[in-house]
Amino acid sequence: MPIYAYKCVSCGFAQDEMQKISDALLTVCPSCGKADYAKQVTAAGFALKGTGWYATDFKDGGSKPVAAKPEAPSPACGTGACPACN
């Protein structure tokens, strides 16, 4: 769905709105209520939804994190001085 930038001429309120291409233009400002809300000319923006997109599935390069190896017990284990045992 395309994302459009809108700005109110009266109060200066600006916000991005996600709309279908077939939706009517917004004209009433959500901040002040006046009919001076106008679409700005900007670069096209859109949101990718679902799985299979770079941002959701392939951004990490496909590598899985390696599980940490368990550490050997401290020589102090069982003596009461081990921080892990206390």
CSV table of N, CA and C in Angstrom, one decimal:
chain,number,residue,atom,x,y,z
A,1,MET,N,0.8,-1.2,0.0
A,1,MET,CA,0.0,0.0,0.0
A,1,MET,C,0.9,1.2,0.0
A,2,PRO,N,0.6,2.2,-0.8
A,2,PRO,CA,1.4,3.4,-0.9
A,2,PRO,C,1.3,4.2,0.4
A,3,ILE,N,2.3,4.9,0.7
A,3,ILE,CA,2.3,5.8,1.9
A,3,ILE,C,2.5,7.3,1.4
A,4,TYR,N,1.6,8.1,1.7
A,4,TYR,CA,1.6,9.5,1.2
A,4,TYR,C,1.8,10.5,2.3
A,5,ALA,N,2.6,11.5,2.1
A,5,ALA,CA,2.9,12.6,3.1
A,5,ALA,C,1.8,13.7,2.9
A,6,TYR,N,1.2,14.1,4.0
A,6,TYR,CA,0.2,15.1,4.0
A,6,TYR,C,0.7,16.2,5.0
A,7,LYS,N,0.3,17.5,4.7
A,7,LYS,CA,0.6,18.6,5.5
A,7,LYS,C,-0.6,19.6,5.5
A,8,CYS,N,-0.9,20.1,6.7
A,8,CYS,CA,-1.9,21.1,6.8
A,8,CYS,C,-1.4,22.5,6.6
A,9,VAL,N,-2.0,23.2,5.7
A,9,VAL,CA,-1.5,24.6,5.3
A,9,VAL,C,-1.8,25.5,6.5
A,10,SER,N,-2.9,25.3,7.2
A,10,SER,CA,-3.3,26.2,8.3
A,10,SER,C,-2.4,26.1,9.6
A,11,CYS,N,-2.3,24.9,10.1
A,11,CYS,CA,-1.6,24.7,11.4
A,11,CYS,C,-0.2,24.1,11.2
A,12,GLY,N,0.2,23.6,10.0
A,12,GLY,CA,1.5,23.0,9.8
A,12,GLY,C,1.7,21.6,10.2
A,13,PHE,N,0.6,20.9,10.7
A,13,PHE,CA,0.6,19.5,11.1
A,13,PHE,C,1.0,18.7,9.9
A,14,ALA,N,1.9,17.8,10.0
A,14,ALA,CA,2.3,16.9,8.9
A,14,ALA,C,2.3,15.4,9.4
A,15,GLN,N,1.9,14.5,8.5
A,15,GLN,CA,1.8,13.1,8.9
A,15,GLN,C,1.8,12.3,7.6
A,16,ASP,N,2.3,11.1,7.7
A,16,ASP,CA,2.3,10.1,6.6
A,16,ASP,C,1.0,9.3,6.7
A,17,GLU,N,0.3,9.1,5.6
A,17,GLU,CA,-0.9,8.3,5.6
A,17,GLU,C,-0.8,7.1,4.7
A,18,MET,N,-1.2,5.9,5.1
A,18,MET,CA,-1.2,4.8,4.2
A,18,MET,C,-2.6,4.6,3.6
A,19,GLN,N,-2.6,4.7,2.3
A,19,GLN,CA,-3.9,4.7,1.6
A,19,GLN,C,-3.8,3.8,0.3
A,20,LYS,N,-4.9,3.3,-0.1
A,20,LYS,CA,-4.9,2.6,-1.4
A,20,LYS,C,-4.8,3.7,-2.5
A,21,ILE,N,-4.4,3.4,-3.7
A,21,ILE,CA,-4.3,4.3,-4.8
A,21,ILE,C,-5.7,4.8,-5.1
A,22,SER,N,-6.7,4.0,-5.0
A,22,SER,CA,-8.1,4.3,-5.4
A,22,SER,C,-8.8,5.1,-4.3
A,23,ASP,N,-8.2,5.3,-3.1
A,23,ASP,CA,-8.8,6.1,-2.0
A,23,ASP,C,-8.9,7.6,-2.4
A,24,ALA,N,-9.9,8.2,-1.9
A,24,ALA,CA,-10.0,9.7,-2.1
A,24,ALA,C,-8.9,10.4,-1.3
A,25,LEU,N,-8.5,11.6,-1.8
A,25,LEU,CA,-7.5,12.4,-1.0
A,25,LEU,C,-8.1,12.8,0.3
A,26,LEU,N,-7.3,12.9,1.3
A,26,LEU,CA,-7.7,13.4,2.6
A,26,LEU,C,-7.7,15.0,2.5
A,27,THR,N,-8.7,15.6,3.1
A,27,THR,CA,-8.7,17.1,3.0
A,27,THR,C,-8.9,17.7,4.4
A,28,VAL,N,-9.4,17.0,5.4
A,28,VAL,CA,-9.6,17.6,6.7
A,28,VAL,C,-8.4,17.2,7.6
A,29,CYS,N,-7.8,18.2,8.2
A,29,CYS,CA,-6.7,18.0,9.1
A,29,CYS,C,-7.1,17.3,10.4
A,30,PRO,N,-6.4,16.3,10.8
A,30,PRO,CA,-6.8,15.6,12.0
A,30,PRO,C,-6.4,16.4,13.3
A,31,SER,N,-5.6,17.4,13.1
A,31,SER,CA,-5.1,18.2,14.2
A,31,SER,C,-6.0,19.4,14.5
A,32,CYS,N,-6.3,20.2,13.5
A,32,CYS,CA,-7.1,21.4,13.7
A,32,CYS,C,-8.5,21.3,13.1
A,33,GLY,N,-8.8,20.3,12.3
A,33,GLY,CA,-10.1,20.1,11.7
A,33,GLY,C,-10.5,21.0,10.5
A,34,LYS,N,-9.5,21.8,10.1
A,34,LYS,CA,-9.8,22.6,8.9
A,34,LYS,C,-9.6,21.8,7.6
A,35,ALA,N,-10.2,22.3,6.5
A,35,ALA,CA,-10.1,21.6,5.3
A,35,ALA,C,-8.9,22.0,4.5
A,36,ASP,N,-7.7,22.1,5.1
A,36,ASP,CA,-6.5,22.6,4.5
A,36,ASP,C,-5.4,21.5,4.4
A,37,TYR,N,-5.8,20.2,4.6
A,37,TYR,CA,-4.9,19.1,4.6
A,37,TYR,C,-4.6,18.7,3.1
A,38,ALA,N,-3.4,18.8,2.7
A,38,ALA,CA,-3.0,18.5,1.3
A,38,ALA,C,-1.9,17.5,1.2
A,39,LYS,N,-1.9,16.7,0.1
A,39,LYS,CA,-0.9,15.7,-0.1
A,39,LYS,C,0.3,16.4,-0.6
A,40,GLN,N,1.5,16.0,-0.1
A,40,GLN,CA,2.8,16.6,-0.5
A,40,GLN,C,3.4,15.8,-1.7
A,41,VAL,N,4.2,16.5,-2.5
A,41,VAL,CA,4.9,15.8,-3.5
A,41,VAL,C,6.2,15.2,-2.9
A,42,THR,N,6.3,13.9,-2.9
A,42,THR,CA,7.5,13.2,-2.3
A,42,THR,C,7.9,12.0,-3.1
A,43,ALA,N,9.0,11.4,-2.7
A,43,ALA,CA,9.3,10.1,-3.4
A,43,ALA,C,8.3,9.1,-3.0
A,44,ALA,N,8.1,8.1,-3.8
A,44,ALA,CA,7.1,7.1,-3.5
A,44,ALA,C,7.5,6.2,-2.4
A,45,GLY,N,6.6,5.9,-1.5
A,45,GLY,CA,6.9,5.0,-0.4
A,45,GLY,C,5.9,3.9,-0.3
A,46,PHE,N,6.2,2.7,0.1
A,46,PHE,CA,5.3,1.6,0.2
A,46,PHE,C,5.8,0.7,1.3
A,47,ALA,N,4.9,-0.1,1.8
A,47,ALA,CA,5.2,-1.1,2.8
A,47,ALA,C,5.0,-2.5,2.3
A,48,LEU,N,6.0,-3.4,2.5
A,48,LEU,CA,5.9,-4.8,2.1
A,48,LEU,C,5.4,-5.6,3.3
A,49,LYS,N,4.4,-6.3,3.1
A,49,LYS,CA,3.8,-7.1,4.2
A,49,LYS,C,3.9,-8.6,3.9
A,50,GLY,N,4.0,-9.4,4.9
A,50,GLY,CA,4.1,-10.8,4.8
A,50,GLY,C,5.5,-11.3,4.8
A,51,THR,N,5.7,-12.6,4.6
A,51,THR,CA,7.0,-13.2,4.7
A,51,THR,C,7.6,-13.2,3.3
A,52,GLY,N,8.9,-13.5,3.2
A,52,GLY,CA,9.6,-13.6,2.0
A,52,GLY,C,10.3,-12.3,1.5
A,53,TRP,N,10.2,-11.2,2.3
A,53,TRP,CA,10.9,-10.0,1.9
A,53,TRP,C,12.2,-9.9,2.6
A,54,TYR,N,13.1,-9.1,2.0
A,54,TYR,CA,14.4,-8.9,2.6
A,54,TYR,C,14.4,-8.5,4.0
A,55,ALA,N,13.5,-7.5,4.3
A,55,ALA,CA,13.5,-6.9,5.6
A,55,ALA,C,13.0,-7.9,6.7
A,56,THR,N,12.3,-8.9,6.3
A,56,THR,CA,11.7,-9.8,7.3
A,56,THR,C,12.5,-11.2,7.3
A,57,ASP,N,13.0,-11.6,6.2
A,57,ASP,CA,13.5,-13.0,6.2
A,57,ASP,C,15.0,-13.1,5.8
A,58,PHE,N,15.5,-12.2,5.0
A,58,PHE,CA,16.9,-12.4,4.5
A,58,PHE,C,17.9,-11.3,4.9
A,59,LYS,N,17.5,-10.4,5.8
A,59,LYS,CA,18.4,-9.3,6.2
A,59,LYS,C,19.6,-9.8,6.9
A,60,ASP,N,19.5,-10.9,7.7
A,60,ASP,CA,20.7,-11.4,8.5
A,60,ASP,C,21.6,-12.2,7.7
A,61,GLY,N,21.4,-12.4,6.4
A,61,GLY,CA,22.2,-13.2,5.5
A,61,GLY,C,21.9,-14.7,5.6
A,62,GLY,N,20.8,-15.1,6.3
A,62,GLY,CA,20.4,-16.5,6.3
A,62,GLY,C,21.2,-17.3,7.3
A,63,SER,N,22.1,-16.7,8.1
A,63,SER,CA,22.9,-17.4,9.1
A,63,SER,C,22.1,-17.5,10.4
A,64,LYS,N,22.2,-18.7,11.0
A,64,LYS,CA,21.6,-18.9,12.3
A,64,LYS,C,22.6,-18.6,13.4
A,65,PRO,N,22.2,-18.1,14.5
A,65,PRO,CA,23.2,-17.8,15.6
A,65,PRO,C,23.7,-19.2,16.1
A,66,VAL,N,25.0,-19.2,16.4
A,66,VAL,CA,25.6,-20.4,16.9
A,66,VAL,C,25.4,-20.5,18.4
A,67,ALA,N,25.0,-21.6,18.9
A,67,ALA,CA,24.8,-21.8,20.3
A,67,ALA,C,26.1,-21.7,21.1
A,68,ALA,N,26.1,-21.0,22.2
A,68,ALA,CA,27.3,-20.9,23.0
A,68,ALA,C,27.6,-22.2,23.6
A,69,LYS,N,28.9,-22.5,23.7
A,69,LYS,CA,29.4,-23.7,24.3
A,69,LYS,C,29.3,-23.6,25.9
A,70,PRO,N,28.9,-24.6,26.6
A,70,PRO,CA,28.8,-24.4,28.0
A,70,PRO,C,30.3,-24.3,28.6
A,71,GLU,N,30.4,-23.4,29.5
A,71,GLU,CA,31.7,-23.2,30.1
A,71,GLU,C,32.0,-24.3,31.1
A,72,ALA,N,33.3,-24.5,31.3
A,72,ALA,CA,33.8,-25.5,32.3
A,72,ALA,C,33.5,-24.9,33.7
A,73,PRO,N,33.1,-25.8,34.6
A,73,PRO,CA,32.9,-25.3,35.9
A,73,PRO,C,34.1,-24.6,36.6
A,74,SER,N,33.8,-23.7,37.4
A,74,SER,CA,34.9,-22.9,38.1
A,74,SER,C,35.6,-23.9,39.1
A,75,PRO,N,36.9,-23.7,39.2
A,75,PRO,CA,37.6,-24.5,40.2
A,75,PRO,C,37.1,-24.3,41.6
A,76,ALA,N,36.4,-23.2,41.8
A,76,ALA,CA,35.8,-22.9,43.2
A,76,ALA,C,34.5,-23.5,43.4
A,77,CYS,N,33.9,-24.2,42.4
A,77,CYS,CA,32.6,-24.9,42.5
A,77,CYS,C,32.6,-25.9,43.7
A,78,GLY,N,31.6,-25.9,44.5
A,78,GLY,CA,31.5,-26.8,45.6
A,78,GLY,C,32.2,-26.3,46.8
A,79,THR,N,32.9,-25.2,46.8
A,79,THR,CA,33.6,-24.7,47.9
A,79,THR,C,32.9,-23.6,48.6
A,80,GLY,N,31.8,-23.1,48.0
A,80,GLY,CA,31.1,-22.0,48.6
A,80,GLY,C,31.6,-20.7,48.1
A,81,ALA,N,32.7,-20.6,47.3
A,81,ALA,CA,33.3,-19.4,46.8
A,81,ALA,C,32.9,-19.2,45.3
A,82,CYS,N,32.2,-20.1,44.7
A,82,CYS,CA,31.8,-20.0,43.3
A,82,CYS,C,30.6,-19.1,43.1
A,83,PRO,N,30.8,-18.0,42.3
A,83,PRO,CA,29.6,-17.1,42.1
A,83,PRO,C,28.4,-17.8,41.4
A,84,ALA,N,28.7,-18.8,40.6
A,84,ALA,CA,27.5,-19.5,39.9
A,84,ALA,C,26.8,-20.3,40.9
A,85,CYS,N,27.4,-20.8,41.9
A,85,CYS,CA,26.7,-21.7,42.8
A,85,CYS,C,26.0,-21.0,44.0
A,86,ASN,N,26.3,-19.7,44.2
A,86,ASN,CA,25.7,-19.0,45.2
A,86,ASN,C,24.4,-18.4,44.9
